Coordinates of C-alpha atoms in Angstrom, one line a residue:
M446 CA -42.2 -22.9 51.8
S447 CA -44.9 -20.4 52.1
I448 CA -45.2 -17.3 50.1
E449 CA -46.9 -14.2 51.4
K450 CA -49.9 -13.5 49.3
S451 CA -48.8 -9.8 49.5
K452 CA -45.7 -10.4 47.5
I453 CA -47.6 -12.5 44.8
R454 CA -50.2 -9.4 44.5
T455 CA -47.1 -6.9 44.2
A456 CA -45.6 -9.0 41.6
I457 CA -48.8 -9.3 39.7
K458 CA -49.3 -5.6 39.7
K459 CA -45.9 -4.9 38.4
S460 CA -46.3 -7.3 35.6
Q461 CA -49.6 -5.7 34.8
A462 CA -48.1 -2.2 34.6
F463 CA -45.3 -3.5 32.5
L464 CA -47.5 -4.9 29.9
L465 CA -49.9 -2.1 30.0
D466 CA -47.0 0.3 29.2
G467 CA -45.5 -2.3 26.7
I468 CA -48.9 -2.2 24.6
E469 CA -48.5 1.6 24.6
N470 CA -45.0 1.4 23.6
H471 CA -45.7 -1.1 20.7
L472 CA -48.4 1.3 19.3
L473 CA -45.8 4.1 19.0
T474 CA -43.9 4.7 15.8
N475 CA -40.5 3.0 15.5
R476 CA -38.3 5.9 16.5
Q477 CA -40.5 6.7 19.6
K478 CA -40.2 3.2 21.1
Q479 CA -38.4 2.3 24.3
Q480 CA -35.9 -0.6 23.6
K481 CA -36.7 -2.4 26.7
F482 CA -40.1 -3.6 25.7
L483 CA -38.4 -4.8 22.4
I484 CA -36.7 -8.1 21.3
N485 CA -33.1 -8.1 21.9
P486 CA -30.6 -6.7 19.3
S487 CA -28.6 -9.2 17.4
P488 CA -24.8 -8.9 16.3
L489 CA -25.3 -11.0 13.1
A490 CA -28.5 -8.9 12.0
T491 CA -26.6 -5.6 12.9
A492 CA -23.4 -6.7 10.8
L493 CA -25.5 -7.6 7.8
A494 CA -27.4 -4.3 8.0
I495 CA -24.3 -2.4 8.2
L496 CA -22.9 -4.2 4.9
V497 CA -25.9 -2.6 3.1
S498 CA -26.2 0.7 4.8
K499 CA -24.9 4.1 3.4
K500 CA -21.3 4.8 4.0
N501 CA -20.2 7.6 6.5
S502 CA -23.5 8.0 8.0
K503 CA -24.1 8.5 11.9
S504 CA -26.4 5.4 12.0
L505 CA -23.4 3.4 10.5
E506 CA -21.1 4.8 13.1
N507 CA -23.4 4.0 15.8
A508 CA -23.8 0.5 14.8
I509 CA -20.1 0.0 14.4
S510 CA -19.7 1.4 17.9
W511 CA -22.5 -1.0 19.3
L512 CA -20.6 -3.9 17.9
R513 CA -17.4 -3.1 19.3
K514 CA -19.0 -2.4 22.7
I515 CA -20.3 -5.7 23.0
Q516 CA -17.2 -7.8 21.5
N517 CA -16.4 -10.6 23.7
E518 CA -13.0 -10.8 25.4
D519 CA -11.8 -13.6 23.2
G520 CA -12.3 -11.1 20.1
G521 CA -15.5 -12.8 18.8
W522 CA -19.2 -12.3 18.8
G523 CA -21.9 -14.5 19.7
I524 CA -25.5 -14.8 18.1
A525 CA -26.8 -12.5 21.1
D526 CA -25.1 -10.0 23.5
N527 CA -23.4 -11.9 26.4
V528 CA -23.6 -15.1 24.6
P529 CA -20.3 -17.1 23.8
S530 CA -18.7 -16.4 20.4
D531 CA -19.2 -18.5 17.5
I532 CA -17.5 -18.4 14.2
N533 CA -20.4 -17.4 12.2
S534 CA -21.5 -14.3 13.8
T535 CA -17.7 -13.3 14.3
S536 CA -17.0 -13.7 10.6
L537 CA -19.9 -11.4 9.6
C538 CA -19.1 -8.8 12.3
L539 CA -15.6 -8.8 11.2
L540 CA -16.5 -8.5 7.8
A541 CA -18.8 -5.5 8.8
I542 CA -16.2 -3.7 10.5
E543 CA -13.5 -4.2 8.1
E544 CA -15.6 -3.1 5.1
T545 CA -16.7 0.0 6.9
E546 CA -13.4 1.1 8.6
K547 CA -11.0 -0.2 5.9
Q548 CA -8.7 -1.8 8.7
I549 CA -7.8 -4.9 10.0
E550 CA -9.7 -6.3 13.2
E551 CA -7.1 -8.2 14.7
K552 CA -8.6 -9.7 17.7
A553 CA -11.6 -11.1 15.6
R554 CA -9.3 -12.5 12.9
M555 CA -7.4 -14.3 15.8
F556 CA -10.6 -15.9 17.0
I557 CA -11.7 -17.1 13.6
E558 CA -8.3 -18.7 12.8
E559 CA -8.1 -20.3 16.1
N560 CA -11.6 -21.9 15.4
G561 CA -10.5 -23.2 11.9
G562 CA -10.9 -20.3 9.7
F563 CA -13.7 -19.3 7.2
S564 CA -13.9 -22.9 5.9
K565 CA -15.5 -23.8 9.1
T566 CA -18.5 -21.3 8.7
E567 CA -22.0 -22.2 7.5
W568 CA -23.2 -21.9 3.9
F569 CA -24.6 -18.6 4.3
V570 CA -21.9 -17.0 5.7
Q571 CA -19.5 -18.4 2.9
V572 CA -21.9 -17.0 0.3
I573 CA -21.7 -13.5 2.0
L574 CA -18.1 -13.6 2.4
S575 CA -17.5 -14.7 -1.3
S576 CA -20.0 -12.1 -2.6
L577 CA -17.4 -9.5 -1.1
G578 CA -14.5 -11.4 -2.2
K579 CA -13.4 -12.8 1.1
Y580 CA -13.7 -16.4 0.2
P581 CA -13.2 -18.3 -2.7
P582 CA -16.6 -19.2 -4.7
D583 CA -15.7 -22.7 -5.8
E584 CA -15.1 -23.6 -2.0
I585 CA -18.7 -22.6 -0.9
R586 CA -19.9 -25.6 0.9
T587 CA -23.0 -27.7 0.1
P588 CA -26.0 -26.2 1.8
S589 CA -28.9 -27.7 3.6
A590 CA -32.1 -26.3 5.2
G591 CA -33.1 -28.2 8.1
P592 CA -34.8 -31.4 6.7
I593 CA -34.7 -30.1 3.3
E594 CA -31.5 -30.9 1.3
L595 CA -30.7 -27.9 -1.1
P596 CA -29.8 -28.6 -4.7
P597 CA -27.2 -26.9 -6.6
S598 CA -27.7 -23.2 -6.8
E599 CA -28.6 -23.1 -10.6
M600 CA -31.3 -25.8 -9.7
R601 CA -33.1 -24.3 -6.6
F602 CA -35.5 -22.0 -8.7
T603 CA -37.6 -24.9 -9.8
P604 CA -41.3 -25.7 -8.8
L605 CA -40.3 -29.1 -7.2
F606 CA -38.0 -27.2 -4.6
Y607 CA -39.8 -24.1 -4.5
S608 CA -43.2 -25.6 -3.4
K609 CA -41.3 -27.2 -0.1
L610 CA -40.5 -23.9 1.3
Y611 CA -42.5 -21.5 3.4
P612 CA -42.6 -17.9 2.7
Y613 CA -39.8 -16.8 5.1
A614 CA -37.5 -19.5 3.8
K615 CA -38.3 -18.7 0.0
D616 CA -36.9 -15.2 0.5
L617 CA -34.0 -16.2 2.6
F618 CA -32.8 -19.2 0.6
F619 CA -33.3 -17.3 -2.9
S620 CA -31.5 -14.3 -1.7
L621 CA -28.6 -16.4 -0.8
T622 CA -28.9 -18.2 -3.9
A623 CA -29.0 -15.1 -6.0
L624 CA -25.8 -13.9 -4.3
E625 CA -24.0 -17.4 -4.8
M626 CA -25.0 -17.3 -8.5
L627 CA -23.9 -13.8 -8.9
T628 CA -20.5 -14.8 -7.4
K629 CA -20.2 -17.8 -9.4
Y630 CA -21.9 -17.0 -12.8
K631 CA -22.4 -13.4 -12.8
N632 CA -26.1 -14.0 -13.5
A633 CA -29.3 -14.7 -11.4
D634 CA -31.9 -12.8 -13.4
K635 CA -34.7 -15.1 -12.6
I636 CA -34.2 -15.0 -8.8
L637 CA -33.6 -11.3 -8.9
R638 CA -37.2 -11.0 -10.4
F639 CA -38.6 -13.1 -7.9
L640 CA -37.0 -11.0 -5.3
E641 CA -38.5 -7.8 -6.6
I642 CA -42.0 -9.4 -6.9
V643 CA -42.0 -10.7 -3.3
Q644 CA -40.6 -7.5 -1.7
G645 CA -43.0 -5.9 0.9
L646 CA -44.7 -2.6 0.3
D647 CA -42.6 -1.2 3.0
G648 CA -39.4 -1.9 1.3
S649 CA -38.5 -5.0 3.4
W650 CA -38.6 -8.6 2.7
K651 CA -40.7 -10.2 5.2
Q652 CA -40.1 -7.4 7.9
D653 CA -36.9 -9.6 8.6
I654 CA -33.7 -7.6 9.0
I655 CA -31.5 -10.6 8.1
I656 CA -33.5 -11.4 5.1
T657 CA -33.9 -7.8 3.9
S658 CA -30.2 -7.2 4.4
I659 CA -29.2 -10.3 2.3
A660 CA -31.7 -9.5 -0.4
T661 CA -30.5 -6.0 -0.6
L662 CA -27.0 -7.1 -1.0
A663 CA -28.1 -9.3 -3.8
V664 CA -29.7 -6.3 -5.5
Q665 CA -26.6 -4.2 -4.9
R666 CA -24.4 -6.8 -6.6
S667 CA -26.6 -7.0 -9.6
K668 CA -26.4 -3.1 -10.0
I669 CA -30.1 -3.0 -10.4
N670 CA -32.4 -0.5 -8.4
P671 CA -35.0 -2.2 -6.0
R672 CA -38.7 -1.5 -6.8
I673 CA -39.0 0.0 -3.4
N674 CA -36.3 1.7 -1.3
P675 CA -35.2 -0.9 1.5
Y676 CA -32.8 1.4 3.2
Q677 CA -35.5 3.6 4.6
W678 CA -37.1 0.7 6.1
L679 CA -33.7 -0.6 7.6
S680 CA -33.2 2.9 9.0
E681 CA -36.5 3.2 10.6
V682 CA -36.2 -0.2 12.5
Q683 CA -32.7 0.5 13.9
Y684 CA -32.4 0.7 17.6
P685 CA -31.2 4.1 19.3
D686 CA -28.2 2.2 20.5
G687 CA -27.1 1.6 16.8
S688 CA -28.0 -2.1 16.8
W689 CA -30.7 -4.0 14.9
P690 CA -32.9 -6.9 16.0
A691 CA -33.1 -10.1 13.7
F692 CA -36.6 -9.2 12.7
N693 CA -39.1 -6.4 13.3
Q694 CA -40.8 -7.3 16.5
M695 CA -43.8 -9.6 17.3
I696 CA -46.1 -6.6 17.8
C697 CA -49.4 -8.3 16.8
W698 CA -48.5 -11.4 18.8
D699 CA -47.6 -9.3 22.0
I700 CA -50.6 -7.0 21.7
G701 CA -52.9 -10.0 21.3
L702 CA -51.6 -12.2 24.1
A703 CA -51.1 -9.3 26.6
S704 CA -54.6 -7.9 25.9
S705 CA -56.3 -11.2 26.5
I706 CA -54.6 -11.5 29.9
L707 CA -55.3 -7.8 30.9
A708 CA -58.8 -7.5 29.5
N709 CA -60.6 -8.9 32.5
K710 CA -59.4 -6.1 34.8
F711 CA -58.3 -3.5 32.5
L712 CA -61.0 -3.5 29.5
Q713 CA -61.8 0.1 29.8
D714 CA -58.2 1.3 30.0
E715 CA -57.4 3.6 26.9
R716 CA -54.5 1.5 26.1
L717 CA -56.5 -1.6 25.5
Q718 CA -59.0 0.4 23.6
R719 CA -56.2 1.3 21.3
A720 CA -54.8 -2.3 21.2
R721 CA -58.2 -3.4 20.1
E722 CA -58.3 -0.8 17.3
Y723 CA -54.8 -1.7 16.3
L724 CA -56.0 -5.5 15.9
E725 CA -59.2 -4.4 14.1
N726 CA -57.5 -2.1 11.6
G727 CA -54.6 -4.6 11.0
M728 CA -56.6 -7.6 9.8
Y729 CA -55.6 -8.5 6.1
M730 CA -58.0 -8.8 3.5
D731 CA -59.0 -12.5 4.2
G732 CA -59.1 -12.2 8.0
S733 CA -55.6 -13.3 8.5
F734 CA -52.9 -11.4 10.5
G735 CA -49.2 -11.1 10.5
M736 CA -46.5 -10.9 13.3
T737 CA -46.1 -7.2 12.9
L738 CA -48.9 -5.2 11.0
P739 CA -49.6 -4.5 8.4
Y740 CA -46.7 -5.8 6.3
S741 CA -45.8 -9.1 7.7
V742 CA -46.7 -12.3 5.9
P743 CA -49.9 -14.0 6.8
D744 CA -49.3 -16.4 9.9
I745 CA -51.7 -19.0 11.3
D746 CA -50.1 -18.6 14.9
D747 CA -50.3 -14.8 14.9
T748 CA -53.8 -14.8 13.6
A749 CA -55.0 -17.1 16.3
V750 CA -53.4 -14.9 19.0
A751 CA -55.0 -11.9 17.4
L752 CA -58.3 -13.5 17.6
I753 CA -57.9 -14.4 21.2
G754 CA -57.0 -10.8 21.8
L755 CA -60.0 -9.4 19.8
K756 CA -62.6 -11.7 21.7
N757 CA -61.3 -10.8 25.2
L758 CA -61.5 -7.3 24.0
H759 CA -65.2 -7.7 23.1
S760 CA -64.5 -6.7 19.5
E761 CA -67.3 -7.3 17.0
K762 CA -65.0 -7.8 14.1
T763 CA -64.0 -11.3 14.5
L764 CA -66.1 -13.4 12.2
Q765 CA -63.9 -13.2 9.3
T766 CA -60.9 -14.5 11.2
V767 CA -63.0 -17.2 12.8
L768 CA -63.9 -18.2 9.2
Y769 CA -60.3 -18.0 8.1
L770 CA -59.0 -20.2 10.9
K771 CA -61.5 -22.9 10.4
S772 CA -60.8 -23.0 6.5
M773 CA -56.9 -23.2 7.3
Q774 CA -57.4 -26.7 9.1
N775 CA -55.5 -29.6 7.7
M776 CA -57.1 -32.7 6.8
D777 CA -55.6 -34.6 9.6
G778 CA -57.2 -32.0 12.1
S779 CA -54.2 -30.1 12.8
W780 CA -53.0 -26.4 12.0
S781 CA -49.8 -25.4 10.6
T782 CA -48.0 -22.0 10.8
F783 CA -47.5 -20.6 7.3
P784 CA -49.9 -20.5 4.3
E785 CA -49.0 -19.5 0.8
Y786 CA -50.5 -16.3 0.1
Y787 CA -51.3 -14.1 -3.0
G788 CA -50.7 -10.4 -3.2
S789 CA -48.7 -8.2 -0.9
P790 CA -49.8 -7.9 3.1
P791 CA -52.1 -6.4 4.0
Y792 CA -53.7 -6.7 0.3
C793 CA -53.2 -10.5 0.4
V794 CA -55.5 -13.8 0.2
S795 CA -54.0 -17.0 1.8
G796 CA -53.8 -20.2 -0.3
K797 CA -52.8 -23.7 0.8
V798 CA -50.8 -24.4 3.8
V799 CA -47.2 -25.3 3.3
H800 CA -45.7 -25.8 6.7
L801 CA -45.8 -28.9 8.8
P802 CA -48.6 -29.6 11.3
S803 CA -47.9 -28.1 14.7
T804 CA -49.0 -28.8 18.2
D805 CA -48.3 -25.3 19.4
V806 CA -50.4 -23.7 16.7
T807 CA -53.3 -26.2 16.9
C808 CA -53.7 -25.5 20.6
H809 CA -53.5 -21.7 20.0
V810 CA -56.2 -22.0 17.3
L811 CA -58.4 -24.3 19.4
K812 CA -58.1 -21.7 22.1
A813 CA -59.1 -18.9 19.8
L814 CA -62.1 -20.5 18.3
C815 CA -63.4 -21.9 21.5
N816 CA -63.4 -19.5 24.4
E817 CA -65.4 -21.8 26.7
P818 CA -65.4 -25.5 27.1
I819 CA -67.6 -27.3 24.5
T820 CA -69.9 -30.0 25.5
N821 CA -71.3 -31.0 22.1
K822 CA -68.0 -30.6 20.1
E823 CA -68.1 -29.4 16.5
P824 CA -66.5 -31.8 14.1
F825 CA -63.4 -29.5 13.5
V826 CA -62.8 -29.5 17.3
E827 CA -63.2 -33.4 17.6
S828 CA -60.6 -34.0 14.6
A829 CA -58.3 -31.4 16.2
L830 CA -58.2 -33.1 19.5
N831 CA -57.9 -36.5 17.9
W832 CA -54.8 -35.3 16.2
L833 CA -53.6 -33.7 19.3
V834 CA -53.6 -37.1 21.2
S835 CA -52.3 -38.9 18.4
A836 CA -49.2 -36.5 18.3
Q837 CA -48.1 -37.2 21.7
N838 CA -44.7 -38.7 22.0
K839 CA -44.0 -42.2 23.7
E840 CA -42.4 -40.7 26.8
G841 CA -45.2 -38.3 27.3
S842 CA -44.2 -35.0 25.7
W843 CA -45.5 -33.2 22.6
E844 CA -43.0 -31.9 19.9
T845 CA -42.7 -28.3 19.5
T846 CA -42.5 -26.4 16.2
W847 CA -40.2 -23.3 16.4
F848 CA -39.0 -23.5 20.0
N849 CA -36.0 -25.4 21.3
S850 CA -37.9 -27.0 24.4
N851 CA -40.8 -29.4 24.1
I852 CA -42.0 -28.1 27.5
Y853 CA -43.7 -25.2 25.4
A854 CA -45.9 -27.8 23.3
T855 CA -46.4 -30.2 26.3
S856 CA -47.7 -27.7 28.3
E857 CA -50.0 -26.2 25.7
A858 CA -51.2 -29.6 24.8
I859 CA -52.1 -30.5 28.5
I860 CA -53.9 -27.2 28.9
T861 CA -55.9 -27.6 25.8
L862 CA -56.9 -31.2 26.4
H863 CA -57.9 -30.4 30.1
K864 CA -59.9 -27.5 28.7
F865 CA -62.0 -29.9 26.4
G866 CA -62.5 -32.4 29.3
I867 CA -60.2 -35.1 28.1
K868 CA -58.6 -37.1 30.9
G869 CA -56.8 -40.3 31.4
E870 CA -53.4 -41.7 30.2
N871 CA -52.3 -38.9 27.7
I872 CA -52.6 -36.1 30.2
S873 CA -51.0 -38.2 33.1
R874 CA -48.1 -39.1 31.0
G875 CA -47.7 -35.6 30.0
L876 CA -47.9 -34.3 33.5
E877 CA -45.3 -36.8 34.5
W878 CA -43.0 -35.8 31.8
L879 CA -43.3 -32.3 32.8
S880 CA -42.7 -32.9 36.6
D881 CA -39.4 -34.7 35.7
R882 CA -38.3 -31.3 34.2
Q883 CA -38.2 -29.3 37.5
R884 CA -34.8 -28.3 38.8
S885 CA -33.6 -28.2 42.3
N886 CA -34.1 -24.0 42.3
G887 CA -37.9 -24.8 41.4
S888 CA -37.5 -23.9 37.6
F889 CA -38.2 -26.1 34.7
G890 CA -36.3 -27.2 31.5
N891 CA -33.4 -25.0 30.8
G892 CA -34.2 -23.0 34.1
T893 CA -36.0 -20.0 32.2
V894 CA -39.2 -18.0 33.2
E895 CA -40.8 -19.1 30.0
E896 CA -40.5 -22.8 30.6
T897 CA -41.3 -22.6 34.2
S898 CA -44.3 -20.3 33.7
L899 CA -45.8 -22.8 31.2
A900 CA -45.1 -25.9 32.9
L901 CA -46.4 -24.5 36.2
T902 CA -49.6 -23.3 34.5
A903 CA -50.3 -26.7 33.1
L904 CA -49.6 -28.5 36.3
M905 CA -51.6 -26.1 38.6
I906 CA -54.7 -26.3 36.0
C907 CA -54.6 -30.0 36.5
S908 CA -54.0 -29.9 40.3
F909 CA -50.9 -32.1 39.9
D910 CA -49.3 -32.5 43.3
K911 CA -46.1 -34.0 42.4
V912 CA -44.1 -30.9 42.0
D913 CA -43.0 -28.2 44.4
V914 CA -45.2 -25.4 43.2
D915 CA -44.0 -22.9 45.7
S916 CA -40.4 -23.2 44.8
A917 CA -41.3 -22.5 41.1
I918 CA -43.3 -19.4 42.1
Q919 CA -40.3 -18.4 44.1
F920 CA -38.0 -18.7 41.2
L921 CA -40.5 -16.6 39.1
L922 CA -40.5 -13.9 41.9
N923 CA -36.6 -13.9 42.0
E924 CA -36.5 -13.6 38.2
Q925 CA -38.9 -10.8 38.2
N926 CA -37.4 -7.2 37.6
S927 CA -38.4 -4.1 39.4
D928 CA -40.3 -2.9 36.4
G929 CA -42.4 -6.0 36.1
S930 CA -40.3 -7.8 33.2
F931 CA -38.4 -10.8 33.8
S932 CA -34.7 -11.9 33.3
P933 CA -34.2 -12.4 29.6
S934 CA -33.4 -16.0 28.4
Y935 CA -32.7 -17.4 24.8
S936 CA -32.7 -21.2 25.6
G937 CA -36.2 -21.9 26.6
V938 CA -39.2 -21.4 24.1
Y939 CA -37.7 -19.2 21.4
F940 CA -36.2 -20.0 17.9
L941 CA -32.7 -21.2 18.7
L942 CA -31.5 -20.1 15.3
F943 CA -32.1 -16.4 16.2
Y944 CA -31.5 -16.4 20.0
Y945 CA -33.9 -13.9 20.6
N946 CA -35.9 -12.9 23.8
D947 CA -39.4 -10.9 23.8
P948 CA -39.8 -9.2 27.1
I949 CA -43.5 -8.8 26.5
Y950 CA -44.0 -12.6 26.0
S951 CA -42.0 -13.5 29.0
A952 CA -44.2 -11.1 31.1
C953 CA -47.3 -12.5 29.8
L954 CA -46.3 -16.0 30.7
G955 CA -45.1 -15.3 34.0
L956 CA -48.2 -12.9 35.0
N957 CA -50.3 -15.9 33.8
A958 CA -48.6 -18.3 36.2
L959 CA -48.7 -15.8 39.1
E960 CA -52.2 -14.9 38.9
L961 CA -53.3 -18.8 38.6
Y962 CA -51.3 -19.3 41.9
Y963 CA -52.9 -16.3 43.7
K964 CA -56.4 -17.6 42.7
M965 CA -55.5 -21.1 44.0
K966 CA -54.4 -19.5 47.1
G967 CA -57.8 -18.1 47.8

């Protein structure tokens, strides 16, 4: 298959224009933003926000209308629009509609009954149902949090358990625990005081709609007034169509990554100049960054991508972030995602790292700290590369942290090792593993733009000739929309629990692969 260079050039220009417009959109206030540049809405998050919203308001009416509009034929809701129904999302959407409209939602109830009833829902759903009198408190199932087994509700707020959780998990599990204890024992004073302390200066909890709604529900049930009004924040982040996303965007990440890709050609563009100002002004006291500035928790991965953007935008305000990232390196040479922190963003200082070592994050930090290949490697680079090599799985892949496809971590690891001149068996096995994931239509993994772009970039950088590069590029061209964005996907590189899609991120990855292909074709 031979692809005309003019088609590649046109596709590149469209994605460049989309990303430039996307950066401009991200820099607007919430109410001014166009939804096509934002992460997709979430039925589950929308249902939770409805439960704590002011009754008889126009925004609530719009939210209910949106839920009814996207209800599946079987009467249920999925974790995203156009996704098969599941009992957890359906139970919460049913609860939101019936609590608001005070009438029975027959189709949704039938779906739930056909799938085993409320007893088949997860712990967090049963806690919320029980808090509103829809499920027996003594029948709430025993919870778990991934690899961490949760103790009984009255024993969760202890140092031994507390220290195992990263910041997002603390707020989520303690909000749910407060609700469970209020339902069972009518008392959760210690946890409620904790929630009051960790509430953000903008009124949210971790800029997350799901966590903020659950924490607000706990506060409402306790009959206490929140320290800062969360309802205003929830109102500001609601989409024009009435829905809410699972969390408040990935603006720092999107701007940092998009700027790094666009800066080589568009450095003087006013939108990139504003992007640089956004990143420079959004830096926290210790040099760290969060996912959406200025109130998200410090995040090593977002900090790395912000630094990549700042360096490519020729910022002179990078030293503090460089020192921060070096100080966050683990003893084994890797980097993790979340540190503990003291204070409230942006007035905060990071402490010890509390999350697992991550291939994804380690690769991003190395890219941020080392723009060019290093001949005489510094000790921190040597130890990071040694860890990266040791972290490879036997079959050739690397384990990803957040995402549900190891193509993400494997591609990033190969690109990083190749950049630092590491060759041999590790890269060969990784490339073979990636090539085995190509599908008949040219795509990779689950057949998503994100996985295909990442795998293709790694394979092209290493000049690996055992894959059909042209068919993969044709797949990307077929998936590109007229505005330069790409078809959304939920099963590729994103956190499966939220089932979200970020149009800016997919455009960045797609553009990166297309530009590399165009360059290789001369």
